[in-house]
PDB file of C-alpha atoms and ligand atoms in Angstrom:
ATOM      1  CA  MET G   1       0.060  -0.282   0.144  1.00  0.00           C
ATOM      2  CA  LYS G   2       0.991   3.349  -0.842  1.00  0.00           C
ATOM      3  CA  THR G   3       1.488   5.538   1.334  1.00  0.00           C
ATOM      4  CA  ILE G   4       0.691   9.339   1.204  1.00  0.00           C
ATOM      5  CA  THR G   5       2.252  12.154   3.581  1.00  0.00           C
ATOM      6  CA  ARG G   6      -0.887  14.751   3.471  1.00  0.00           C
ATOM      7  CA  SER G   7      -0.404  18.330   3.459  1.00  0.00           C
ATOM      8  CA  MET G   8       2.835  19.049   1.853  1.00  0.00           C
ATOM      9  CA  ASN G   9       3.974  23.041   0.730  1.00  0.00           C
ATOM     10  CA  TYR G  10       5.967  23.967  -2.566  1.00  0.00           C
ATOM     11  CA  LEU G  11       9.222  23.246  -0.616  1.00  0.00           C
ATOM     12  CA  SER G  12       9.005  20.190   1.395  1.00  0.00           C
ATOM     13  CA  ALA G  13       6.569  18.483  -1.999  1.00  0.00           C
ATOM     14  CA  PHE G  14      10.206  20.057  -4.025  1.00  0.00           C
ATOM     15  CA  LYS G  15      12.841  18.649  -1.550  1.00  0.00           C
ATOM     16  CA  LYS G  16      10.509  15.364  -1.141  1.00  0.00           C
ATOM     17  CA  GLY G  17      10.746  14.893  -5.001  1.00  0.00           C
ATOM     18  CA  LYS G  18      14.530  16.195  -5.172  1.00  0.00           C
ATOM     19  CA  ASP G  19      15.450  13.150  -2.818  1.00  0.00           C
ATOM     20  CA  GLU G  20      13.251  10.829  -4.171  1.00  0.00           C
ATOM     21  CA  LEU G  21      14.644  11.122  -7.942  1.00  0.00           C
ATOM     22  CA  ALA G  22      18.162  11.464  -6.697  1.00  0.00           C
ATOM     23  CA  ALA G  23      18.336   8.321  -4.621  1.00  0.00           C
ATOM     24  CA  SER G  24      17.193   7.163  -8.482  1.00  0.00           C
ATOM     25  CA  GLY G  25      19.900   8.311  -9.417  1.00  0.00           C
ATOM     26  CA  ILE G  26      18.429  11.405 -11.950  1.00  0.00           C
ATOM     27  CA  ALA G  27      20.888  13.276 -12.755  1.00  0.00           C
ATOM     28  CA  ASP G  28      18.640  17.171 -12.720  1.00  0.00           C
ATOM     29  CA  ALA G  29      16.694  15.857  -9.925  1.00  0.00           C
ATOM     30  CA  ASP G  30      16.802  19.209  -8.690  1.00  0.00           C
ATOM     31  CA  THR G  31      14.776  20.293 -12.430  1.00  0.00           C
ATOM     32  CA  ASP G  32      13.022  17.654 -12.547  1.00  0.00           C
ATOM     33  CA  ALA G  33      11.051  17.887  -8.698  1.00  0.00           C
ATOM     34  CA  GLU G  34      10.774  21.547  -9.458  1.00  0.00           C
ATOM     35  CA  MET G  35       9.771  20.891 -13.474  1.00  0.00           C
ATOM     36  CA  LEU G  36       6.452  18.649 -11.832  1.00  0.00           C
ATOM     37  CA  LEU G  37       5.794  20.637  -9.164  1.00  0.00           C
ATOM     38  CA  MET G  38       5.115  23.601 -11.704  1.00  0.00           C
ATOM     39  CA  HIS G  39       2.861  21.349 -14.031  1.00  0.00           C
ATOM     40  CA  VAL G  40       0.895  19.777 -11.479  1.00  0.00           C
ATOM     41  CA  CYS G  41       0.695  22.503  -9.557  1.00  0.00           C
ATOM     42  CA  ARG G  42       0.563  24.930 -12.498  1.00  0.00           C
ATOM     43  CA  THR G  43       2.485  27.477 -10.619  1.00  0.00           C
ATOM     44  CA  GLU G  44       5.851  29.339 -12.372  1.00  0.00           C
ATOM     45  CA  ARG G  45       9.288  28.262 -11.502  1.00  0.00           C
ATOM     46  CA  GLY G  46      10.496  29.555  -8.263  1.00  0.00           C
ATOM     47  CA  GLY G  47       7.503  28.839  -6.823  1.00  0.00           C
ATOM     48  CA  ARG G  48       9.152  27.278  -4.083  1.00  0.00           C
ATOM     49  CA  PHE G  49      11.093  30.329  -3.325  1.00  0.00           C
ATOM     50  CA  SER G  50       8.248  32.886  -3.292  1.00  0.00           C
ATOM     51  CA  HIS G  51       5.965  30.848  -2.078  1.00  0.00           C
ATOM     52  CA  PRO G  52       7.195  27.610  -0.110  1.00  0.00           C
ATOM     53  CA  GLU G  53       4.626  27.598   2.504  1.00  0.00           C
ATOM     54  CA  ASN G  54       1.178  26.946  -0.457  1.00  0.00           C
ATOM     55  CA  GLU G  55       0.119  23.792   0.178  1.00  0.00           C
ATOM     56  CA  LEU G  56      -0.743  20.714  -2.338  1.00  0.00           C
ATOM     57  CA  THR G  57      -4.093  19.920  -2.808  1.00  0.00           C
ATOM     58  CA  ASP G  58      -4.664  16.390  -2.025  1.00  0.00           C
ATOM     59  CA  ASP G  59      -4.975  15.140  -5.626  1.00  0.00           C
ATOM     60  CA  GLU G  60      -2.016  17.616  -6.518  1.00  0.00           C
ATOM     61  CA  GLU G  61       0.103  15.493  -4.107  1.00  0.00           C
ATOM     62  CA  SER G  62      -0.771  12.026  -4.838  1.00  0.00           C
ATOM     63  CA  LEU G  63      -0.267  13.122  -8.892  1.00  0.00           C
ATOM     64  CA  TYR G  64       3.390  15.339  -8.194  1.00  0.00           C
ATOM     65  CA  LEU G  65       3.726  11.777  -5.951  1.00  0.00           C
ATOM     66  CA  ASP G  66       3.013   9.782  -9.168  1.00  0.00           C
ATOM     67  CA  MET G  67       4.629  11.579 -11.285  1.00  0.00           C
ATOM     68  CA  ILE G  68       7.716  11.428  -9.057  1.00  0.00           C
ATOM     69  CA  SER G  69       7.810   7.545  -7.992  1.00  0.00           C
ATOM     70  CA  LYS G  70       7.911   7.369 -12.214  1.00  0.00           C
ATOM     71  CA  ARG G  71      10.300  10.005 -13.247  1.00  0.00           C
ATOM     72  CA  ALA G  72      12.459   7.958 -11.026  1.00  0.00           C
ATOM     73  CA  SER G  73      11.505   5.084 -12.937  1.00  0.00           C
ATOM     74  CA  HIS G  74      12.841   6.626 -15.823  1.00  0.00           C
ATOM     75  CA  ILE G  75      10.525   7.397 -17.891  1.00  0.00           C
ATOM     76  CA  PRO G  76      10.924  11.009 -19.304  1.00  0.00           C
ATOM     77  CA  LEU G  77      10.347  13.999 -17.871  1.00  0.00           C
ATOM     78  CA  GLN G  78       8.496  15.097 -20.943  1.00  0.00           C
ATOM     79  CA  HIS G  79       6.249  11.826 -21.378  1.00  0.00           C
ATOM     80  CA  LEU G  80       5.505  13.096 -18.036  1.00  0.00           C
ATOM     81  CA  THR G  81       4.375  16.641 -18.965  1.00  0.00           C
ATOM     82  CA  GLY G  82       3.764  15.843 -22.376  1.00  0.00           C
ATOM     83  CA  THR G  83       5.747  19.052 -23.917  1.00  0.00           C
ATOM     84  CA  GLN G  84       9.089  20.461 -24.513  1.00  0.00           C
ATOM     85  CA  CYS G  85       9.734  23.979 -25.577  1.00  0.00           C
ATOM     86  CA  PHE G  86      12.371  24.262 -28.914  1.00  0.00           C
ATOM     87  CA  MET G  87      13.101  27.683 -30.011  1.00  0.00           C
ATOM     88  CA  GLY G  88      11.259  28.809 -27.769  1.00  0.00           C
ATOM     89  CA  MET G  89       8.103  26.713 -29.048  1.00  0.00           C
ATOM     90  CA  ASP G  90       5.979  24.181 -26.660  1.00  0.00           C
ATOM     91  CA  PHE G  91       6.176  20.956 -28.418  1.00  0.00           C
ATOM     92  CA  GLY G  92       3.308  17.760 -27.511  1.00  0.00           C
ATOM     93  CA  VAL G  93       5.516  14.729 -27.060  1.00  0.00           C
ATOM     94  CA  SER G  94       4.915  11.115 -26.924  1.00  0.00           C
ATOM     95  CA  GLY G  95       6.383   8.203 -26.907  1.00  0.00           C
ATOM     96  CA  LYS G  96       6.036   8.473 -30.872  1.00  0.00           C
ATOM     97  CA  VAL G  97       8.325  10.437 -31.502  1.00  0.00           C
ATOM     98  CA  LEU G  98      12.157  12.052 -30.836  1.00  0.00           C
ATOM     99  CA  VAL G  99      12.006  14.026 -27.520  1.00  0.00           C
ATOM    100  CA  PRO G 100      13.115  17.279 -29.468  1.00  0.00           C
ATOM    101  CA  ARG G 101      17.110  17.816 -28.229  1.00  0.00           C
ATOM    102  CA  PRO G 102      18.157  21.070 -27.518  1.00  0.00           C
ATOM    103  CA  ASP G 103      21.373  19.957 -29.829  1.00  0.00           C
ATOM    104  CA  THR G 104      18.856  20.340 -32.732  1.00  0.00           C
ATOM    105  CA  GLU G 105      18.986  23.791 -32.441  1.00  0.00           C
ATOM    106  CA  ILE G 106      22.022  24.347 -33.872  1.00  0.00           C
ATOM    107  CA  LEU G 107      20.203  23.238 -36.839  1.00  0.00           C
ATOM    108  CA  VAL G 108      18.031  25.185 -37.132  1.00  0.00           C
ATOM    109  CA  GLU G 109      19.999  27.826 -36.246  1.00  0.00           C
ATOM    110  CA  GLU G 110      22.512  27.084 -39.047  1.00  0.00           C
ATOM    111  CA  VAL G 111      19.733  27.497 -41.359  1.00  0.00           C
ATOM    112  CA  MET G 112      18.632  30.813 -40.032  1.00  0.00           C
ATOM    113  CA  LYS G 113      21.707  32.089 -40.103  1.00  0.00           C
ATOM    114  CA  ASP G 114      22.894  31.051 -43.967  1.00  0.00           C
ATOM    115  CA  GLY G 115      19.618  33.316 -44.331  1.00  0.00           C
ATOM    116  CA  ALA G 116      16.326  31.275 -45.475  1.00  0.00           C
ATOM    117  CA  VAL G 117      14.125  34.183 -46.199  1.00  0.00           C
ATOM    118  CA  GLY G 118      11.442  33.220 -48.786  1.00  0.00           C
ATOM    119  CA  ALA G 119      13.033  29.316 -48.866  1.00  0.00           C
ATOM    120  CA  SER G 120      10.485  25.718 -49.501  1.00  0.00           C
ATOM    121  CA  ILE G 121      12.061  23.856 -46.864  1.00  0.00           C
ATOM    122  CA  LEU G 122      11.691  19.977 -46.458  1.00  0.00           C
ATOM    123  CA  ASP G 123      12.404  18.151 -43.371  1.00  0.00           C
ATOM    124  CA  LEU G 124      12.739  14.607 -43.385  1.00  0.00           C
ATOM    125  CA  CYS G 125      12.227  12.179 -40.504  1.00  0.00           C
ATOM    126  CA  THR G 126      10.347  14.990 -39.272  1.00  0.00           C
ATOM    127  CA  GLY G 127       9.130  13.243 -35.910  1.00  0.00           C
ATOM    128  CA  SER G 128       7.429  15.922 -33.111  1.00  0.00           C
ATOM    129  CA  GLY G 129       8.336  19.315 -36.275  1.00  0.00           C
ATOM    130  CA  CYS G 130      10.321  20.814 -34.090  1.00  0.00           C
ATOM    131  CA  ILE G 131      12.463  21.786 -37.367  1.00  0.00           C
ATOM    132  CA  ILE G 132      10.175  22.560 -39.467  1.00  0.00           C
ATOM    133  CA  LEU G 133       7.859  24.144 -37.517  1.00  0.00           C
ATOM    134  CA  SER G 134      10.638  26.215 -35.108  1.00  0.00           C
ATOM    135  CA  LEU G 135      11.872  27.119 -38.971  1.00  0.00           C
ATOM    136  CA  LEU G 136       8.814  28.501 -40.204  1.00  0.00           C
ATOM    137  CA  LYS G 137       8.284  30.109 -37.460  1.00  0.00           C
ATOM    138  CA  TYR G 138      11.283  32.150 -37.701  1.00  0.00           C
ATOM    139  CA  VAL G 139      11.670  32.085 -41.001  1.00  0.00           C
ATOM    140  CA  ASN G 140      10.111  34.793 -42.971  1.00  0.00           C
ATOM    141  CA  GLU G 141       7.673  33.938 -46.056  1.00  0.00           C
ATOM    142  CA  SER G 142       9.212  30.275 -45.525  1.00  0.00           C
ATOM    143  CA  SER G 143       7.048  27.244 -46.787  1.00  0.00           C
ATOM    144  CA  GLY G 144       7.483  23.541 -46.247  1.00  0.00           C
ATOM    145  CA  ILE G 145       6.542  20.034 -45.823  1.00  0.00           C
ATOM    146  CA  GLY G 146       7.322  17.607 -43.091  1.00  0.00           C
ATOM    147  CA  THR G 147       7.401  13.644 -44.183  1.00  0.00           C
ATOM    148  CA  ASP G 148       8.085  11.332 -41.378  1.00  0.00           C
ATOM    149  CA  ILE G 149       7.356   6.966 -41.847  1.00  0.00           C
ATOM    150  CA  SER G 150       5.375   7.069 -38.876  1.00  0.00           C
ATOM    151  CA  GLU G 151       1.436   8.524 -39.424  1.00  0.00           C
ATOM    152  CA  GLU G 152       1.603   8.053 -35.163  1.00  0.00           C
ATOM    153  CA  ALA G 153       4.765  10.346 -35.379  1.00  0.00           C
ATOM    154  CA  LEU G 154       2.949  12.714 -38.143  1.00  0.00           C
ATOM    155  CA  ASP G 155      -0.452  12.855 -36.170  1.00  0.00           C
ATOM    156  CA  VAL G 156       2.561  14.293 -33.351  1.00  0.00           C
ATOM    157  CA  ALA G 157       3.513  16.492 -35.643  1.00  0.00           C
ATOM    158  CA  ARG G 158       0.523  18.122 -37.077  1.00  0.00           C
ATOM    159  CA  GLU G 159      -0.817  18.765 -33.794  1.00  0.00           C
ATOM    160  CA  ASN G 160       2.214  20.901 -32.766  1.00  0.00           C
ATOM    161  CA  ALA G 161       2.046  23.268 -35.806  1.00  0.00           C
ATOM    162  CA  GLU G 162      -2.008  23.586 -35.119  1.00  0.00           C
ATOM    163  CA  LYS G 163      -1.101  23.957 -31.422  1.00  0.00           C
ATOM    164  CA  ASN G 164       1.780  26.980 -32.635  1.00  0.00           C
ATOM    165  CA  GLY G 165      -0.416  28.460 -35.151  1.00  0.00           C
ATOM    166  CA  ILE G 166       1.560  27.254 -38.020  1.00  0.00           C
ATOM    167  CA  CYS G 167       0.734  26.145 -41.431  1.00  0.00           C
ATOM    168  CA  ALA G 168       2.619  23.658 -42.549  1.00  0.00           C
ATOM    169  CA  GLY G 169       2.191  20.541 -44.592  1.00  0.00           C
ATOM    170  CA  PHE G 170       2.821  17.139 -42.820  1.00  0.00           C
ATOM    171  CA  ILE G 171       3.266  13.808 -45.339  1.00  0.00           C
ATOM    172  CA  ARG G 172       3.803  10.008 -44.844  1.00  0.00           C
ATOM    173  CA  SER G 173       6.940   9.861 -46.925  1.00  0.00           C
ATOM    174  CA  ASP G 174       9.665   6.599 -46.195  1.00  0.00           C
ATOM    175  CA  LEU G 175      12.413   9.374 -46.928  1.00  0.00           C
ATOM    176  CA  PHE G 176      11.820  10.524 -50.372  1.00  0.00           C
ATOM    177  CA  GLU G 177       9.192   8.259 -50.907  1.00  0.00           C
ATOM    178  CA  ASN G 178       6.452  10.161 -51.457  1.00  0.00           C
ATOM    179  CA  VAL G 179       8.091  13.755 -51.697  1.00  0.00           C
ATOM    180  CA  ASP G 180       7.167  15.955 -55.392  1.00  0.00           C
ATOM    181  CA  GLY G 181       9.242  18.478 -56.370  1.00  0.00           C
ATOM    182  CA  LYS G 182      12.460  20.720 -55.774  1.00  0.00           C
ATOM    183  CA  TYR G 183      13.312  22.828 -52.345  1.00  0.00           C
ATOM    184  CA  ASP G 184      15.244  25.323 -51.836  1.00  0.00           C
ATOM    185  CA  VAL G 185      16.511  23.270 -47.772  1.00  0.00           C
ATOM    186  CA  ILE G 186      16.277  20.076 -47.030  1.00  0.00           C
ATOM    187  CA  THR G 187      17.065  19.835 -43.433  1.00  0.00           C
ATOM    188  CA  SER G 188      17.000  16.667 -41.544  1.00  0.00           C
ATOM    189  CA  ASN G 189      17.633  14.672 -38.268  1.00  0.00           C
ATOM    190  CA  PRO G 190      16.993  11.019 -38.847  1.00  0.00           C
ATOM    191  CA  PRO G 191      17.726   8.285 -37.120  1.00  0.00           C
ATOM    192  CA  TYR G 192      21.632   7.462 -36.493  1.00  0.00           C
ATOM    193  CA  ILE G 193      22.855   5.428 -33.475  1.00  0.00           C
ATOM    194  CA  ARG G 194      24.663   2.457 -34.867  1.00  0.00           C
ATOM    195  CA  SER G 195      22.070  -0.390 -33.824  1.00  0.00           C
ATOM    196  CA  GLY G 196      24.629  -2.238 -31.624  1.00  0.00           C
ATOM    197  CA  ASP G 197      25.203   1.084 -29.133  1.00  0.00           C
ATOM    198  CA  ILE G 198      21.043   0.784 -28.330  1.00  0.00           C
ATOM    199  CA  ALA G 199      21.499  -0.913 -25.185  1.00  0.00           C
ATOM    200  CA  GLY G 200      23.656   0.886 -23.723  1.00  0.00           C
ATOM    201  CA  LEU G 201      21.362   3.813 -24.414  1.00  0.00           C
ATOM    202  CA  MET G 202      20.339   5.915 -20.821  1.00  0.00           C
ATOM    203  CA  PRO G 203      17.239   4.100 -20.231  1.00  0.00           C
ATOM    204  CA  GLU G 204      15.185   7.418 -20.810  1.00  0.00           C
ATOM    205  CA  VAL G 205      16.375   7.298 -23.928  1.00  0.00           C
ATOM    206  CA  ARG G 206      16.870   3.769 -24.506  1.00  0.00           C
ATOM    207  CA  ASP G 207      13.230   2.511 -23.315  1.00  0.00           C
ATOM    208  CA  HIS G 208      11.237   5.296 -24.111  1.00  0.00           C
ATOM    209  CA  ASP G 209      11.924   7.447 -27.436  1.00  0.00           C
ATOM    210  CA  PRO G 210      10.839   5.372 -30.262  1.00  0.00           C
ATOM    211  CA  LYS G 211      13.900   2.438 -31.521  1.00  0.00           C
ATOM    212  CA  LEU G 212      12.784   3.955 -35.042  1.00  0.00           C
ATOM    213  CA  ALA G 213      13.495   7.302 -34.055  1.00  0.00           C
ATOM    214  CA  LEU G 214      17.246   6.137 -33.364  1.00  0.00           C
ATOM    215  CA  ASP G 215      18.108   2.631 -34.903  1.00  0.00           C
ATOM    216  CA  GLY G 216      20.420   4.194 -37.842  1.00  0.00           C
ATOM    217  CA  GLY G 217      21.968   0.845 -38.888  1.00  0.00           C
ATOM    218  CA  GLU G 218      25.462  -1.355 -38.464  1.00  0.00           C
ATOM    219  CA  ASP G 219      27.066   1.489 -38.691  1.00  0.00           C
ATOM    220  CA  GLY G 220      24.996   4.572 -37.751  1.00  0.00           C
ATOM    221  CA  LEU G 221      24.934   5.727 -41.649  1.00  0.00           C
ATOM    222  CA  VAL G 222      22.546   4.048 -43.138  1.00  0.00           C
ATOM    223  CA  PHE G 223      19.625   7.228 -43.733  1.00  0.00           C
ATOM    224  CA  TYR G 224      22.985   9.411 -44.300  1.00  0.00           C
ATOM    225  CA  ARG G 225      23.603   7.038 -47.326  1.00  0.00           C
ATOM    226  CA  ARG G 226      19.840   7.490 -48.626  1.00  0.00           C
ATOM    227  CA  ILE G 227      19.120  10.915 -47.616  1.00  0.00           C
ATOM    228  CA  ILE G 228      22.546  12.372 -49.645  1.00  0.00           C
ATOM    229  CA  SER G 229      22.130   9.925 -52.738  1.00  0.00           C
ATOM    230  CA  GLU G 230      18.851  11.464 -53.544  1.00  0.00           C
ATOM    231  CA  ALA G 231      18.836  14.862 -51.841  1.00  0.00           C
ATOM    232  CA  PRO G 232      20.431  15.642 -55.508  1.00  0.00           C
ATOM    233  CA  ASP G 233      17.243  15.814 -57.026  1.00  0.00           C
ATOM    234  CA  TYR G 234      14.950  17.570 -55.014  1.00  0.00           C
ATOM    235  CA  LEU G 235      16.763  20.644 -54.913  1.00  0.00           C
ATOM    236  CA  ASN G 236      16.318  23.134 -56.138  1.00  0.00           C
ATOM    237  CA  PRO G 237      19.984  25.279 -58.234  1.00  0.00           C
ATOM    238  CA  ALA G 238      22.001  26.268 -54.973  1.00  0.00           C
ATOM    239  CA  GLY G 239      20.048  23.765 -52.499  1.00  0.00           C
ATOM    240  CA  ARG G 240      21.281  23.119 -49.050  1.00  0.00           C
ATOM    241  CA  ILE G 241      21.198  20.399 -47.116  1.00  0.00           C
ATOM    242  CA  TYR G 242      21.132  19.990 -43.138  1.00  0.00           C
ATOM    243  CA  LEU G 243      21.718  17.112 -41.403  1.00  0.00           C
ATOM    244  CA  GLU G 244      22.017  16.730 -37.764  1.00  0.00           C
ATOM    245  CA  ILE G 245      24.428  14.201 -37.058  1.00  0.00           C
ATOM    246  CA  GLY G 246      26.552  11.640 -33.973  1.00  0.00           C
ATOM    247  CA  PHE G 247      29.123  13.206 -32.408  1.00  0.00           C
ATOM    248  CA  ASP G 248      31.582  10.963 -34.594  1.00  0.00           C
ATOM    249  CA  GLN G 249      30.416  10.985 -37.311  1.00  0.00           C
ATOM    250  CA  GLY G 250      30.959  14.243 -38.567  1.00  0.00           C
ATOM    251  CA  GLU G 251      33.813  13.729 -41.485  1.00  0.00           C
ATOM    252  CA  GLN G 252      32.295  10.035 -42.667  1.00  0.00           C
ATOM    253  CA  VAL G 253      28.975  12.264 -43.433  1.00  0.00           C
ATOM    254  CA  LYS G 254      31.042  15.266 -44.983  1.00  0.00           C
ATOM    255  CA  GLU G 255      32.577  12.658 -47.027  1.00  0.00           C
ATOM    256  CA  MET G 256      29.251  11.850 -48.745  1.00  0.00           C
ATOM    257  CA  CYS G 257      28.133  14.643 -49.021  1.00  0.00           C
ATOM    258  CA  LEU G 258      31.427  15.919 -51.382  1.00  0.00           C
ATOM    259  CA  ALA G 259      31.556  12.534 -53.025  1.00  0.00           C
ATOM    260  CA  GLN G 260      28.248  13.125 -53.957  1.00  0.00           C
ATOM    261  CA  GLY G 261      28.623  16.236 -55.493  1.00  0.00           C
ATOM    262  CA  PHE G 262      27.490  18.587 -52.931  1.00  0.00           C
ATOM    263  CA  LYS G 263      30.085  22.027 -52.569  1.00  0.00           C
ATOM    264  CA  ASP G 264      31.521  23.677 -49.088  1.00  0.00           C
ATOM    265  CA  ALA G 265      30.608  20.726 -46.884  1.00  0.00           C
ATOM    266  CA  GLU G 266      31.109  22.293 -43.373  1.00  0.00           C
ATOM    267  CA  ILE G 267      30.837  20.152 -39.905  1.00  0.00           C
ATOM    268  CA  ILE G 268      29.225  22.385 -37.609  1.00  0.00           C
ATOM    269  CA  ASN G 269      29.586  22.100 -33.728  1.00  0.00           C
ATOM    270  CA  ASP G 270      27.064  22.282 -30.354  1.00  0.00           C
ATOM    271  CA  TYR G 271      27.353  24.280 -27.500  1.00  0.00           C
ATOM    272  CA  SER G 272      29.319  21.546 -25.758  1.00  0.00           C
ATOM    273  CA  GLY G 273      32.086  21.944 -29.228  1.00  0.00           C
ATOM    274  CA  LEU G 274      30.928  18.394 -30.162  1.00  0.00           C
ATOM    275  CA  PRO G 275      29.968  17.879 -34.626  1.00  0.00           C
ATOM    276  CA  ARG G 276      26.355  18.378 -34.406  1.00  0.00           C
ATOM    277  CA  VAL G 277      25.619  19.574 -37.921  1.00  0.00           C
ATOM    278  CA  VAL G 278      26.477  18.696 -41.226  1.00  0.00           C
ATOM    279  CA  LYS G 279      25.634  21.122 -44.192  1.00  0.00           C
ATOM    280  CA  ALA G 280      26.595  21.264 -47.749  1.00  0.00           C
ATOM    281  CA  HIS G 281      25.081  23.379 -51.330  1.00  0.00           C
ATOM    282  CA  ILE G 282      24.520  21.496 -54.840  1.00  0.00           C
TER     283      ILE G 282
HETATM  284  N1  LIG M 301      20.926  12.774 -30.414  1.00  0.00           N
HETATM  285  C1  LIG M 301      20.200  11.804 -29.959  1.00  0.00           C
HETATM  286  C2  LIG M 301      20.189  11.053 -28.533  1.00  0.00           C
HETATM  287  O1  LIG M 301      21.622  11.345 -28.294  1.00  0.00           O
HETATM  288  C3  LIG M 301      19.430  10.724 -31.015  1.00  0.00           C
HETATM  289  C4  LIG M 301      18.427  11.353 -32.261  1.00  0.00           C
HETATM  290  C5  LIG M 301      19.241  10.259 -32.995  1.00  0.00           C
HETATM  291  O2  LIG M 301      18.898   9.321 -33.687  1.00  0.00           O
HETATM  292  N2  LIG M 301      18.292  11.658 -34.466  1.00  0.00           N
HETATM  293  O3  LIG M 301      19.928   9.421 -28.497  1.00  0.00           O
END
């Protein structure tokens, strides 16, 4: 039987949650306890400092403790709150899509830095839609579509478009299979983990992100080969490609682009100084 301690306030709830998460080896125990408290009590960040004595209702308390124990079992925070912030926008997430990662913001920023006003954009393996929807939001007069092999992922992407008030097309397609026409920019964060490395990933990723969104085949490069070899047929003159990569895949992906006839292939590092994006143009 579960024992529920009554009359928790913001501060005691935070402390209890944080201690339980830390004891279970959750790296960001403080942040996660705070995020769950905010989520359950619909309070602002820092509520434990500004209103430490505020009491949780019985419902809030049991929901909060339930979420803490789920998080302690390594269910991702975002699957509990149902949302992840990316490029300052809120994206709904579920187990059907990869949780948007801050690393991927580097790709979006790189497209924007290169100037994409008026561009037509094709985003392959769109998942939650975070790349295409943030580009369409921030790049003036841009238009574009996202594709995914998973209809369930596309449902999440379409909901995210609606939630953020953005007009985007989403089509089910195994990479270019159902794509027509040509685009100015192609983006993708394809599955890139080596099949043999999946078992060693953190449980949040290994057990809760869709395997379909992670598994890049034996050498992790299967999707890059397919995307890079077909992309020239779907790019307008001077069209550009931006691919998220694993930290040790930069040189190989860059070489693939050059071998396919792409020019000025470049590896872009993320804020941790690790290779994160390969870009090139035709
Ligand atoms: N970056 C993800 C991770 O850390 C992998 C994303 C992908 O395969 N595209 O697990």
